[in-house]
Amino acid sequence: MAKFCSKCGNELKEGARFCSVCGNPVKQVQSAQSAATAETNEERQGVFSQQQGFTAQDMQYQQMAGSAAPVKKNKNLWLLAIPAAILVILLVIFGIKAVLSPAYLKPVKYMEKAFNKQDIDLMKKAVPDEYAEWMTDDIVDYMFDLDSDYKITIKVTDKEKIAKKDLEETLIDDYYVLDSIAEDAKAGYILEAEATLKQDGEKDTQDITLVVVKVDGKWVIVSGL
């Protein structure tokens, strides 16, 4: 449909914003379809607001407060941080080394402390009950035949897990472990270690081999004492 200038009557081109003859601004008329669409959207928004019990002002406040939504995410982050904080506390209380050390090293630590403290009870914790019964006073005196001013450290440098199918045979044939202990063993390791004696300002290190096995849920040293 052709349009004409309201001032000079000149025919206007489609989409023109000014008259090409007199320069009069052309009034833009919104199409009926666009107006109907806008009206329909407004009606839908009004119906939704009424159904939800919102006023137009409420919806405006909700849009302005939209940035408050991430508060839930921050709360979730705090929940995730709780286990991490507990882990840090445990590491501080018990020590990182104690938490991360494998269970099969426990008897080695008992033996190390037993030598340094000359404590036979600690040594008995490091071995099977059958071995502990053999620790007479003569053997204890021999084991702790050192001056008080010394320190022994045992550092495990390598390990080899004994295959379960070969465990009993290896313990009996290669390391002369008692049959009763070898039969009950559930797992075993051959540990290569360095035993260092510091005394009177001097240091002496020797390579040793320790065999540890798990019997009745407890790790013990069965060879290398």
Short mmCIF file of C-alpha atoms in Angstrom, two decimals:
data_model
loop_
_atom_site.label_atom_id
_atom_site.label_comp_id
_atom_site.label_asym_id
_atom_site.label_seq_id
_atom_site.Cartn_x
_atom_site.Cartn_y
_atom_site.Cartn_z
CA MET A 1 0.00 0.00 0.00
CA ALA A 2 1.48 3.36 -1.14
CA LYS A 3 2.25 6.07 1.43
CA PHE A 4 2.20 9.86 0.89
CA CYS A 5 3.87 12.74 2.71
CA SER A 6 1.45 14.40 5.15
CA LYS A 7 2.99 17.82 4.37
CA CYS A 8 3.52 18.02 0.56
CA GLY A 9 1.59 14.96 -0.67
CA ASN A 10 4.63 13.42 -2.38
CA GLU A 11 4.53 9.62 -2.76
CA LEU A 12 6.98 7.99 -0.33
CA LYS A 13 9.22 5.03 -1.01
CA GLU A 14 8.81 1.88 1.05
CA GLY A 15 10.72 2.18 4.33
CA ALA A 16 11.60 5.88 3.84
CA ARG A 17 12.11 7.85 7.06
CA PHE A 18 12.01 11.35 5.43
CA CYS A 19 10.18 12.83 2.42
CA SER A 20 12.52 13.10 -0.58
CA VAL A 21 10.88 16.42 -1.61
CA CYS A 22 10.27 18.45 1.56
CA GLY A 23 12.29 16.45 4.09
CA ASN A 24 9.35 16.03 6.44
CA PRO A 25 9.88 13.10 8.88
CA VAL A 26 7.76 10.08 8.08
CA LYS A 27 5.73 8.73 11.00
CA GLN A 28 6.44 5.00 11.49
CA VAL A 29 3.28 2.99 11.97
CA GLN A 30 3.55 -0.31 13.81
CA SER A 31 2.08 -3.17 11.83
CA ALA A 32 -1.09 -4.76 13.09
CA GLN A 33 0.61 -8.14 13.40
CA SER A 34 3.47 -6.73 15.55
CA ALA A 35 1.03 -4.89 17.76
CA ALA A 36 -1.07 -8.01 18.20
CA THR A 37 1.99 -10.08 19.08
CA ALA A 38 3.15 -7.57 21.70
CA GLU A 39 -0.33 -7.41 23.18
CA THR A 40 -0.55 -11.23 23.33
CA ASN A 41 2.85 -11.45 25.12
CA GLU A 42 1.75 -8.88 27.67
CA GLU A 43 -1.49 -10.76 28.29
CA ARG A 44 0.38 -14.07 28.74
CA GLN A 45 2.81 -12.47 31.17
CA GLY A 46 -0.08 -11.01 33.12
CA VAL A 47 -1.89 -14.37 33.32
CA PHE A 48 1.29 -16.14 34.49
CA SER A 49 1.86 -13.49 37.15
CA GLN A 50 -1.67 -13.89 38.44
CA GLN A 51 -1.38 -17.69 38.55
CA GLN A 52 1.85 -17.47 40.53
CA GLY A 53 0.54 -14.73 42.80
CA PHE A 54 3.08 -12.18 41.50
CA THR A 55 2.52 -8.56 40.69
CA ALA A 56 4.47 -6.75 38.00
CA GLN A 57 6.48 -5.08 40.75
CA ASP A 58 7.27 -8.48 42.30
CA MET A 59 8.58 -9.73 38.96
CA GLN A 60 10.75 -6.65 38.63
CA TYR A 61 12.24 -7.24 42.08
CA GLN A 62 12.82 -10.89 41.19
CA GLN A 63 14.74 -9.88 38.07
CA MET A 64 16.80 -7.33 40.03
CA ALA A 65 17.61 -9.95 42.68
CA GLY A 66 18.56 -12.62 40.13
CA SER A 67 22.22 -12.32 41.09
CA ALA A 68 21.37 -13.82 44.51
CA ALA A 69 20.78 -17.30 42.99
CA PRO A 70 24.45 -18.43 43.22
CA VAL A 71 24.14 -18.46 47.03
CA LYS A 72 23.08 -22.13 46.82
CA LYS A 73 26.22 -22.94 44.85
CA ASN A 74 28.38 -21.31 47.51
CA LYS A 75 26.63 -23.38 50.15
CA ASN A 76 27.46 -26.53 48.17
CA LEU A 77 31.10 -25.47 48.02
CA TRP A 78 31.16 -25.22 51.80
CA LEU A 79 29.73 -28.74 52.06
CA LEU A 80 32.48 -30.03 49.77
CA ALA A 81 35.10 -28.25 51.85
CA ILE A 82 34.10 -30.06 55.07
CA PRO A 83 35.64 -33.48 54.15
CA ALA A 84 38.83 -31.75 53.01
CA ALA A 85 39.07 -29.89 56.31
CA ILE A 86 38.60 -33.14 58.25
CA LEU A 87 41.40 -34.78 56.24
CA VAL A 88 43.75 -31.88 57.03
CA ILE A 89 42.96 -32.22 60.75
CA LEU A 90 43.68 -35.97 60.66
CA LEU A 91 46.99 -35.39 58.90
CA VAL A 92 47.98 -32.83 61.52
CA ILE A 93 46.97 -35.04 64.45
CA PHE A 94 48.39 -38.35 63.30
CA GLY A 95 51.08 -37.13 60.92
CA ILE A 96 51.18 -37.53 57.15
CA LYS A 97 53.63 -40.39 57.34
CA ALA A 98 51.49 -42.37 59.78
CA VAL A 99 48.36 -41.97 57.65
CA LEU A 100 50.02 -42.90 54.36
CA SER A 101 52.39 -45.70 55.52
CA PRO A 102 51.42 -49.18 54.28
CA ALA A 103 50.32 -51.65 56.97
CA TYR A 104 53.09 -54.14 56.14
CA LEU A 105 55.69 -51.62 57.37
CA LYS A 106 54.22 -51.56 60.87
CA PRO A 107 56.32 -54.48 62.23
CA VAL A 108 59.47 -52.85 60.83
CA LYS A 109 58.71 -49.74 62.87
CA TYR A 110 58.09 -51.87 65.97
CA MET A 111 61.49 -53.48 65.51
CA GLU A 112 63.22 -50.12 65.02
CA LYS A 113 61.65 -48.70 68.18
CA ALA A 114 62.42 -51.89 70.10
CA PHE A 115 66.15 -51.57 69.40
CA ASN A 116 66.26 -47.86 70.24
CA LYS A 117 64.25 -48.20 73.44
CA GLN A 118 65.64 -51.65 74.31
CA ASP A 119 62.04 -52.75 74.80
CA ILE A 120 61.41 -56.46 74.40
CA ASP A 121 57.62 -55.97 74.40
CA LEU A 122 57.86 -53.87 71.26
CA MET A 123 60.02 -56.54 69.65
CA LYS A 124 57.41 -59.18 70.45
CA LYS A 125 54.80 -57.06 68.64
CA ALA A 126 56.93 -57.24 65.50
CA VAL A 127 56.98 -61.04 65.29
CA PRO A 128 54.50 -63.96 65.39
CA ASP A 129 53.48 -65.28 68.79
CA GLU A 130 55.51 -68.48 68.18
CA TYR A 131 58.67 -66.39 67.77
CA ALA A 132 57.88 -64.18 70.76
CA GLU A 133 57.82 -67.25 73.00
CA TRP A 134 61.45 -68.00 72.07
CA MET A 135 62.74 -64.61 73.18
CA THR A 136 64.49 -65.60 76.40
CA ASP A 137 66.67 -63.34 78.50
CA ASP A 138 69.83 -64.55 76.74
CA ILE A 139 68.48 -63.65 73.32
CA VAL A 140 67.29 -60.27 74.60
CA ASP A 141 70.72 -59.46 76.03
CA TYR A 142 72.30 -60.35 72.69
CA MET A 143 69.86 -58.25 70.69
CA PHE A 144 70.33 -55.17 72.89
CA ASP A 145 74.09 -55.47 73.42
CA LEU A 146 74.70 -51.78 72.71
CA ASP A 147 75.56 -48.67 74.70
CA SER A 148 72.73 -46.32 75.54
CA ASP A 149 74.05 -43.53 73.33
CA TYR A 150 73.05 -44.84 69.91
CA LYS A 151 70.28 -44.70 67.33
CA ILE A 152 69.16 -47.29 64.80
CA THR A 153 67.11 -46.44 61.73
CA ILE A 154 65.67 -48.94 59.25
CA LYS A 155 64.78 -47.58 55.83
CA VAL A 156 62.96 -49.82 53.36
CA THR A 157 64.39 -49.22 49.89
CA ASP A 158 62.58 -51.86 47.82
CA LYS A 159 59.80 -54.43 48.09
CA GLU A 160 58.65 -57.53 46.25
CA LYS A 161 55.22 -59.02 46.77
CA ILE A 162 55.22 -62.81 47.05
CA ALA A 163 52.63 -64.38 44.77
CA LYS A 164 49.85 -65.94 46.79
CA LYS A 165 50.15 -69.29 45.01
CA ASP A 166 53.85 -69.44 45.90
CA LEU A 167 53.60 -67.92 49.38
CA GLU A 168 53.66 -71.04 51.55
CA GLU A 169 56.39 -72.79 49.56
CA THR A 170 58.58 -69.67 49.41
CA LEU A 171 58.33 -69.06 53.16
CA ILE A 172 59.20 -72.66 54.07
CA ASP A 173 61.83 -73.47 51.44
CA ASP A 174 63.60 -70.14 51.07
CA TYR A 175 63.26 -68.53 54.49
CA TYR A 176 62.74 -71.51 56.84
CA VAL A 177 59.51 -70.16 58.29
CA LEU A 178 57.54 -72.50 60.55
CA ASP A 179 55.01 -74.60 58.67
CA SER A 180 52.17 -73.44 60.94
CA ILE A 181 52.89 -69.78 60.16
CA ALA A 182 53.44 -70.35 56.44
CA GLU A 183 50.14 -72.22 56.14
CA ASP A 184 48.20 -69.38 57.80
CA ALA A 185 49.90 -66.55 55.89
CA LYS A 186 47.51 -64.61 53.65
CA ALA A 187 50.02 -62.24 52.03
CA GLY A 188 53.73 -61.54 52.12
CA TYR A 189 56.47 -59.13 51.05
CA ILE A 190 60.24 -59.38 50.74
CA LEU A 191 61.64 -56.03 51.88
CA GLU A 192 65.10 -54.75 51.05
CA ALA A 193 66.22 -52.24 53.67
CA GLU A 194 69.15 -50.23 55.00
CA ALA A 195 69.86 -50.54 58.74
CA THR A 196 71.94 -47.61 59.99
CA LEU A 197 73.62 -47.45 63.40
CA LYS A 198 74.72 -44.02 64.64
CA GLN A 199 77.02 -44.18 67.68
CA ASP A 200 79.77 -41.93 69.08
CA GLY A 201 79.58 -39.65 66.06
CA GLU A 202 80.07 -42.52 63.63
CA LYS A 203 77.60 -44.14 61.25
CA ASP A 204 77.51 -47.68 59.93
CA THR A 205 74.95 -48.85 57.34
CA GLN A 206 74.21 -52.42 56.34
CA ASP A 207 71.81 -53.89 53.79
CA ILE A 208 69.28 -56.30 55.27
CA THR A 209 66.39 -58.38 53.97
CA LEU A 210 63.17 -58.65 55.93
CA VAL A 211 60.23 -60.93 55.15
CA VAL A 212 56.85 -59.78 56.42
CA VAL A 213 53.60 -61.74 56.25
CA LYS A 214 49.99 -61.17 57.22
CA VAL A 215 48.77 -63.76 59.71
CA ASP A 216 45.41 -63.53 61.50
CA GLY A 217 44.97 -59.98 60.25
CA LYS A 218 48.34 -58.86 61.66
CA TRP A 219 51.58 -58.06 59.78
CA VAL A 220 54.68 -59.60 61.36
CA ILE A 221 58.35 -60.18 60.54
CA VAL A 222 59.16 -63.85 60.00
CA SER A 223 62.71 -63.60 58.68
CA GLY A 224 65.63 -61.18 58.93
CA LEU A 225 65.82 -60.63 62.68
#
